[in-house]
mmCIF file of C-alpha atoms in Angstrom:
data_model
loop_
_atom_site.group_PDB
_atom_site.id
_atom_site.type_symbol
_atom_site.label_atom_id
_atom_site.label_comp_id
_atom_site.label_asym_id
_atom_site.label_seq_id
_atom_site.Cartn_x
_atom_site.Cartn_y
_atom_site.Cartn_z
ATOM 1 C CA UNK A 1 -44.137 -2.710 -15.388
ATOM 2 C CA UNK A 2 -41.072 -0.701 -14.382
ATOM 3 C CA UNK A 3 -38.931 -0.072 -11.166
ATOM 4 C CA UNK A 4 -35.956 1.682 -9.626
ATOM 5 C CA UNK A 5 -33.228 0.591 -8.649
ATOM 6 C CA UNK A 6 -29.944 1.536 -7.539
ATOM 7 C CA UNK A 7 -27.221 1.254 -10.672
ATOM 8 C CA UNK A 8 -24.942 -1.728 -10.640
ATOM 9 C CA UNK A 9 -21.147 -0.333 -10.322
ATOM 10 C CA UNK A 10 -18.336 -1.704 -11.983
ATOM 11 C CA UNK A 11 -15.307 -3.727 -9.708
ATOM 12 C CA UNK A 12 -13.308 -1.204 -8.139
ATOM 13 C CA UNK A 13 -9.518 -1.012 -8.865
ATOM 14 C CA UNK A 14 -6.830 -0.208 -6.244
ATOM 15 C CA UNK A 15 -5.026 3.093 -6.787
ATOM 16 C CA UNK A 16 -3.409 3.462 -4.361
ATOM 17 C CA UNK A 17 -1.927 1.486 -1.016
ATOM 18 C CA UNK A 18 -0.271 2.137 1.867
ATOM 19 C CA UNK A 19 0.367 -0.544 4.885
ATOM 20 C CA UNK A 20 -3.039 0.392 6.282
ATOM 21 C CA UNK A 21 -5.220 1.730 3.640
ATOM 22 C CA UNK A 22 -6.613 1.260 0.358
ATOM 23 C CA UNK A 23 -7.599 4.094 -2.150
ATOM 24 C CA UNK A 24 -10.466 2.799 -4.469
ATOM 25 C CA UNK A 25 -11.740 3.908 -7.604
ATOM 26 C CA UNK A 26 -15.011 2.737 -9.377
ATOM 27 C CA UNK A 27 -17.448 3.442 -11.767
ATOM 28 C CA UNK A 28 -21.007 2.644 -13.260
ATOM 29 C CA UNK A 29 -21.434 -0.774 -15.093
ATOM 30 C CA UNK A 30 -21.965 -0.425 -18.183
ATOM 31 C CA UNK A 31 -24.669 -2.573 -19.158
ATOM 32 C CA UNK A 32 -26.991 -3.279 -21.905
ATOM 33 C CA UNK A 33 -29.420 -0.963 -22.286
ATOM 34 C CA UNK A 34 -32.027 -2.950 -24.566
ATOM 35 C CA UNK A 35 -34.247 -3.916 -21.202
ATOM 36 C CA UNK A 36 -36.123 -0.971 -20.446
ATOM 37 C CA UNK A 37 -38.073 -2.503 -17.671
ATOM 38 C CA UNK A 38 -35.217 -0.923 -15.547
ATOM 39 C CA UNK A 39 -34.965 2.372 -14.297
ATOM 40 C CA UNK A 40 -31.368 3.626 -12.369
ATOM 41 C CA UNK A 41 -32.047 5.706 -9.392
ATOM 42 C CA UNK A 42 -30.140 8.456 -8.403
ATOM 43 C CA UNK A 43 -27.252 7.744 -6.309
ATOM 44 C CA UNK A 44 -27.431 8.991 -2.644
ATOM 45 C CA UNK A 45 -23.745 6.769 -1.337
ATOM 46 C CA UNK A 46 -21.780 4.036 -1.801
ATOM 47 C CA UNK A 47 -21.175 1.128 0.164
ATOM 48 C CA UNK A 48 -17.636 -0.554 -0.149
ATOM 49 C CA UNK A 49 -16.688 -3.859 0.900
ATOM 50 C CA UNK A 50 -13.070 -5.246 1.296
ATOM 51 C CA UNK A 51 -12.016 -8.564 2.365
ATOM 52 C CA UNK A 52 -8.558 -10.348 2.654
ATOM 53 C CA UNK A 53 -8.378 -12.629 -0.504
ATOM 54 C CA UNK A 54 -10.337 -16.167 1.001
ATOM 55 C CA UNK A 55 -11.790 -14.839 4.232
ATOM 56 C CA UNK A 56 -15.081 -12.951 3.548
ATOM 57 C CA UNK A 57 -16.552 -13.677 7.071
ATOM 58 C CA UNK A 58 -13.220 -10.809 7.806
ATOM 59 C CA UNK A 59 -15.135 -8.526 5.697
ATOM 60 C CA UNK A 60 -14.440 -4.532 6.358
ATOM 61 C CA UNK A 61 -17.326 -2.088 5.248
ATOM 62 C CA UNK A 62 -17.063 1.241 4.878
ATOM 63 C CA UNK A 63 -19.508 4.248 3.500
ATOM 64 C CA UNK A 64 -19.516 7.528 1.350
ATOM 65 C CA UNK A 65 -21.500 10.041 0.274
ATOM 66 C CA UNK A 66 -21.829 10.446 -3.526
ATOM 67 C CA UNK A 67 -20.624 13.837 -2.924
ATOM 68 C CA UNK A 68 -17.124 12.716 -1.298
ATOM 69 C CA UNK A 69 -16.671 10.170 -3.441
ATOM 70 C CA UNK A 70 -17.045 12.508 -6.237
ATOM 71 C CA UNK A 71 -14.717 15.323 -4.490
ATOM 72 C CA UNK A 72 -12.100 12.440 -3.711
ATOM 73 C CA UNK A 73 -12.441 11.641 -7.273
ATOM 74 C CA UNK A 74 -11.784 15.058 -8.960
ATOM 75 C CA UNK A 75 -9.025 15.334 -6.169
ATOM 76 C CA UNK A 76 -7.277 12.577 -7.151
ATOM 77 C CA UNK A 77 -7.429 13.610 -11.146
ATOM 78 C CA UNK A 78 -6.356 17.010 -10.482
ATOM 79 C CA UNK A 79 -3.095 15.822 -8.478
ATOM 80 C CA UNK A 80 -1.990 14.088 -11.829
ATOM 81 C CA UNK A 81 -0.674 11.193 -10.476
ATOM 82 C CA UNK A 82 -0.193 7.976 -12.283
ATOM 83 C CA UNK A 83 1.471 4.563 -11.703
ATOM 84 C CA UNK A 84 4.311 6.053 -13.910
ATOM 85 C CA UNK A 85 4.722 9.081 -11.466
ATOM 86 C CA UNK A 86 8.577 9.092 -11.153
ATOM 87 C CA UNK A 87 9.145 7.384 -7.677
ATOM 88 C CA UNK A 88 5.441 7.146 -7.021
ATOM 89 C CA UNK A 89 5.940 3.537 -4.389
ATOM 90 C CA UNK A 90 2.172 3.443 -3.099
ATOM 91 C CA UNK A 91 0.652 3.866 -6.602
ATOM 92 C CA UNK A 92 -0.937 0.622 -7.980
ATOM 93 C CA UNK A 93 0.014 -0.751 -11.208
ATOM 94 C CA UNK A 94 -2.929 0.633 -13.651
ATOM 95 C CA UNK A 95 -4.274 2.499 -10.770
ATOM 96 C CA UNK A 96 -5.780 5.669 -12.976
ATOM 97 C CA UNK A 97 -8.697 7.717 -12.545
ATOM 98 C CA UNK A 98 -12.126 7.042 -11.880
ATOM 99 C CA UNK A 99 -15.134 8.783 -11.370
ATOM 100 C CA UNK A 100 -15.372 7.737 -7.711
ATOM 101 C CA UNK A 101 -13.115 7.379 -5.267
ATOM 102 C CA UNK A 102 -13.229 6.363 -1.637
ATOM 103 C CA UNK A 103 -10.497 5.680 0.638
ATOM 104 C CA UNK A 104 -10.542 1.843 3.269
ATOM 105 C CA UNK A 105 -8.474 2.545 6.515
ATOM 106 C CA UNK A 106 -7.712 -0.064 8.777
ATOM 107 C CA UNK A 107 -6.235 -2.766 6.601
ATOM 108 C CA UNK A 108 -3.249 -5.205 7.957
ATOM 109 C CA UNK A 109 -0.013 -4.817 6.311
ATOM 110 C CA UNK A 110 1.166 -6.727 3.800
ATOM 111 C CA UNK A 111 -2.315 -8.335 3.255
ATOM 112 C CA UNK A 112 -4.139 -8.762 -0.692
ATOM 113 C CA UNK A 113 -7.713 -8.233 -0.295
ATOM 114 C CA UNK A 114 -10.679 -8.165 -2.836
ATOM 115 C CA UNK A 115 -12.844 -5.533 -2.769
ATOM 116 C CA UNK A 116 -16.754 -4.700 -4.164
ATOM 117 C CA UNK A 117 -18.841 -1.981 -4.661
ATOM 118 C CA UNK A 118 -22.661 -1.123 -4.408
ATOM 119 C CA UNK A 119 -24.461 2.302 -5.001
ATOM 120 C CA UNK A 120 -27.321 3.171 -2.444
ATOM 121 C CA UNK A 121 -30.448 4.941 -3.574
ATOM 122 C CA UNK A 122 -33.706 6.222 -2.315
ATOM 123 C CA UNK A 123 -35.092 2.429 -3.394
ATOM 124 C CA UNK A 124 -32.146 1.134 -1.050
ATOM 125 C CA UNK A 125 -28.944 -0.564 -1.803
ATOM 126 C CA UNK A 126 -28.093 -2.053 -5.190
ATOM 127 C CA UNK A 127 -26.427 -5.186 -6.065
ATOM 128 C CA UNK A 128 -22.937 -5.805 -5.409
ATOM 129 C CA UNK A 129 -20.423 -5.594 -8.013
ATOM 130 C CA UNK A 130 -18.378 -8.084 -9.426
ATOM 131 C CA UNK A 131 -15.101 -8.703 -6.761
ATOM 132 C CA UNK A 132 -12.090 -6.729 -7.532
ATOM 133 C CA UNK A 133 -8.530 -8.459 -8.727
ATOM 134 C CA UNK A 134 -6.724 -8.978 -5.528
ATOM 135 C CA UNK A 135 -4.520 -6.045 -4.111
ATOM 136 C CA UNK A 136 -2.121 -5.903 -1.716
ATOM 137 C CA UNK A 137 -1.446 -3.581 1.227
ATOM 138 C CA UNK A 138 2.442 -2.755 1.432
ATOM 139 C CA UNK A 139 4.955 -4.204 4.095
ATOM 140 C CA UNK A 140 5.428 -1.912 6.892
ATOM 141 C CA UNK A 141 9.356 -1.163 5.724
ATOM 142 C CA UNK A 142 10.563 -2.356 2.278
ATOM 143 C CA UNK A 143 12.775 -5.490 1.805
ATOM 144 C CA UNK A 144 16.657 -4.171 1.679
ATOM 145 C CA UNK A 145 17.792 -5.650 -1.878
ATOM 146 C CA UNK A 146 20.640 -4.008 -2.803
ATOM 147 C CA UNK A 147 22.784 -4.930 0.453
ATOM 148 C CA UNK A 148 26.634 -5.529 -0.580
ATOM 149 C CA UNK A 149 29.785 -7.066 1.065
ATOM 150 C CA UNK A 150 32.608 -4.308 0.669
ATOM 151 C CA UNK A 151 35.646 -5.412 2.555
ATOM 152 C CA UNK A 152 36.396 -8.978 4.611
ATOM 153 C CA UNK A 153 38.862 -8.313 7.322
ATOM 154 C CA UNK A 154 39.914 -11.403 9.789
ATOM 155 C CA UNK A 155 37.575 -9.889 12.669
ATOM 156 C CA UNK A 156 34.754 -7.820 10.953
ATOM 157 C CA UNK A 157 32.839 -7.284 7.707
ATOM 158 C CA UNK A 158 32.388 -4.103 6.265
ATOM 159 C CA UNK A 159 28.319 -4.122 4.413
ATOM 160 C CA UNK A 160 26.741 -1.473 2.617
ATOM 161 C CA UNK A 161 23.164 -0.648 1.211
ATOM 162 C CA UNK A 162 21.591 2.168 -0.657
ATOM 163 C CA UNK A 163 18.456 3.608 1.670
ATOM 164 C CA UNK A 164 15.268 2.400 0.307
ATOM 165 C CA UNK A 165 12.733 4.733 1.401
ATOM 166 C CA UNK A 166 11.497 6.156 -1.779
ATOM 167 C CA UNK A 167 9.260 9.390 -2.107
ATOM 168 C CA UNK A 168 6.075 8.630 -2.842
ATOM 169 C CA UNK A 169 5.780 11.152 -5.850
ATOM 170 C CA UNK A 170 2.599 12.311 -4.748
ATOM 171 C CA UNK A 171 1.334 15.913 -3.637
ATOM 172 C CA UNK A 172 1.083 16.488 0.300
ATOM 173 C CA UNK A 173 -2.061 17.934 -0.456
ATOM 174 C CA UNK A 174 -3.562 15.191 -1.744
ATOM 175 C CA UNK A 175 -2.270 13.179 1.457
ATOM 176 C CA UNK A 176 -4.200 15.522 3.099
ATOM 177 C CA UNK A 177 -7.412 15.403 1.288
ATOM 178 C CA UNK A 178 -7.221 11.653 1.056
ATOM 179 C CA UNK A 179 -6.663 11.785 4.977
ATOM 180 C CA UNK A 180 -3.374 9.879 4.753
ATOM 181 C CA UNK A 181 -1.082 11.676 6.081
ATOM 182 C CA UNK A 182 -0.376 9.407 9.497
ATOM 183 C CA UNK A 183 -0.534 6.777 7.210
ATOM 184 C CA UNK A 184 2.390 7.957 4.735
ATOM 185 C CA UNK A 185 4.511 9.375 8.334
ATOM 186 C CA UNK A 186 4.064 5.607 9.675
ATOM 187 C CA UNK A 187 5.694 3.844 6.532
ATOM 188 C CA UNK A 188 9.216 7.045 7.629
ATOM 189 C CA UNK A 189 12.259 4.654 7.291
ATOM 190 C CA UNK A 190 13.891 5.134 10.692
ATOM 191 C CA UNK A 191 16.629 2.970 10.387
ATOM 192 C CA UNK A 192 17.746 -0.599 9.748
ATOM 193 C CA UNK A 193 18.787 -3.347 11.758
ATOM 194 C CA UNK A 194 21.676 -5.917 10.842
ATOM 195 C CA UNK A 195 22.928 -9.522 11.991
ATOM 196 C CA UNK A 196 25.469 -12.341 11.742
ATOM 197 C CA UNK A 197 25.215 -16.238 12.671
ATOM 198 C CA UNK A 198 28.439 -18.723 12.074
ATOM 199 C CA UNK A 199 27.501 -20.676 9.253
ATOM 200 C CA UNK A 200 28.188 -24.598 9.082
ATOM 201 C CA UNK A 201 25.041 -25.217 7.762
ATOM 202 C CA UNK A 202 21.701 -23.318 6.796
ATOM 203 C CA UNK A 203 19.417 -24.992 9.461
ATOM 204 C CA UNK A 204 19.336 -23.893 12.685
ATOM 205 C CA UNK A 205 21.654 -20.621 12.221
ATOM 206 C CA UNK A 206 22.720 -19.081 15.908
ATOM 207 C CA UNK A 207 21.446 -15.361 15.214
ATOM 208 C CA UNK A 208 23.571 -12.316 17.133
ATOM 209 C CA UNK A 209 21.259 -9.349 18.778
ATOM 210 C CA UNK A 210 20.832 -7.424 15.766
ATOM 211 C CA UNK A 211 22.669 -3.898 15.533
ATOM 212 C CA UNK A 212 20.862 -0.973 14.626
ATOM 213 C CA UNK A 213 21.908 2.082 12.285
ATOM 214 C CA UNK A 214 19.285 5.045 12.734
ATOM 215 C CA UNK A 215 18.522 7.214 9.458
ATOM 216 C CA UNK A 216 19.773 10.238 10.009
ATOM 217 C CA UNK A 217 22.445 12.561 7.957
ATOM 218 C CA UNK A 218 25.344 11.677 9.650
ATOM 219 C CA UNK A 219 25.309 8.063 8.982
ATOM 220 C CA UNK A 220 23.917 8.598 5.416
ATOM 221 C CA UNK A 221 26.677 9.325 3.028
ATOM 222 C CA UNK A 222 26.070 10.624 -0.504
ATOM 223 C CA UNK A 223 23.633 9.312 -2.737
ATOM 224 C CA UNK A 224 21.866 7.579 0.532
ATOM 225 C CA UNK A 225 24.578 5.377 1.436
ATOM 226 C CA UNK A 226 24.808 3.190 4.295
ATOM 227 C CA UNK A 227 28.192 1.401 5.545
ATOM 228 C CA UNK A 228 28.405 -0.438 8.356
ATOM 229 C CA UNK A 229 30.909 -2.740 10.076
ATOM 230 C CA UNK A 230 29.720 -5.850 11.550
ATOM 231 C CA UNK A 231 32.612 -6.618 14.091
ATOM 232 C CA UNK A 232 34.209 -8.858 16.903
ATOM 233 C CA UNK A 233 34.193 -11.815 14.512
ATOM 234 C CA UNK A 234 36.601 -14.655 14.755
ATOM 235 C CA UNK A 235 39.534 -14.946 11.614
ATOM 236 C CA UNK A 236 38.846 -17.803 8.922
ATOM 237 C CA UNK A 237 34.638 -18.682 9.832
ATOM 238 C CA UNK A 238 32.363 -18.255 7.533
ATOM 239 C CA UNK A 239 29.064 -15.977 8.352
ATOM 240 C CA UNK A 240 25.886 -15.544 7.278
ATOM 241 C CA UNK A 241 24.655 -11.370 7.151
ATOM 242 C CA UNK A 242 21.166 -10.320 7.084
ATOM 243 C CA UNK A 243 19.766 -6.873 7.261
ATOM 244 C CA UNK A 244 16.081 -5.469 7.544
ATOM 245 C CA UNK A 245 14.548 -2.279 7.390
ATOM 246 C CA UNK A 246 12.653 -0.606 10.191
ATOM 247 C CA UNK A 247 9.997 1.986 9.785
ATOM 248 C CA UNK A 248 7.994 4.156 12.322
ATOM 249 C CA UNK A 249 5.176 1.147 12.270
ATOM 250 C CA UNK A 250 7.584 -1.463 12.648
ATOM 251 C CA UNK A 251 10.438 -4.209 10.789
ATOM 252 C CA UNK A 252 10.637 -5.256 7.264
ATOM 253 C CA UNK A 253 11.381 -8.699 6.605
ATOM 254 C CA UNK A 254 15.133 -9.895 7.015
ATOM 255 C CA UNK A 255 17.538 -10.099 3.669
ATOM 256 C CA UNK A 256 20.223 -12.017 2.870
ATOM 257 C CA UNK A 257 23.414 -10.017 2.518
ATOM 258 C CA UNK A 258 25.151 -11.930 -0.750
ATOM 259 C CA UNK A 259 24.233 -15.205 -1.729
ATOM 260 C CA UNK A 260 26.706 -17.427 -0.113
ATOM 261 C CA UNK A 261 28.125 -17.290 3.632
ATOM 262 C CA UNK A 262 30.948 -14.932 3.833
ATOM 263 C CA UNK A 263 34.362 -16.185 4.761
ATOM 264 C CA UNK A 264 36.539 -13.628 7.080
ATOM 265 C CA UNK A 265 40.240 -13.604 6.783
ATOM 266 C CA UNK A 266 43.691 -14.729 8.101
ATOM 267 C CA UNK A 267 44.940 -13.358 10.983
ATOM 268 C CA UNK A 268 48.089 -11.190 9.440
ATOM 269 C CA UNK A 269 51.112 -13.079 10.628
#
């Protein structure tokens, strides 16, 4: 006897990620064709399930028509992007093209997820694919890793850093096609925050109110450099400085400026 079922799919792979969206690609699973008792039905649509790693009960499910999944896959291939594209900070490592592509919005920033896909035919929904490898959404703002101390005086510390916003390396037309324009705009960096604390021990630091440096052509120097003076400090005292980036969607994680506390200078006699 024979029966017809929706074909089984290979596990999805992440092609691109923002703070709240995953772009996933997948193909049919390559099976041993020696058993002829099962015949694949034509696919009408796909069901994609995305869940926080280890929390399957919180899974989010989206559906994509066959035509839509093929159209998005073609748009991805036509754009010619890959994880080696210059500045492609949002492209996932190993995220190459697939025969089918879908967009899963409404996710949480900086969260690890696992994904599955299933085909739907006239005979109903087929089996779920195996779980994908874990993939993470990005934080709402990247970590600042290149901040440094340029000058230390008796009452201030001059800090500089490079603008961490990277060009995505993806044509705007592809963002529009994938429906990602709003998500990308929410990752736009609008400023930085710095804070200081007197240092005696690493525990219980008393942080100052943060200072804000807005991103605009006036405050940004050549090559995307910023410089800021942390003022009103006491002479001959050790301080800890931290910095974080701020996007339209919120603030990133704090990063320490330098590995060790910074001691202000003596007052000139």
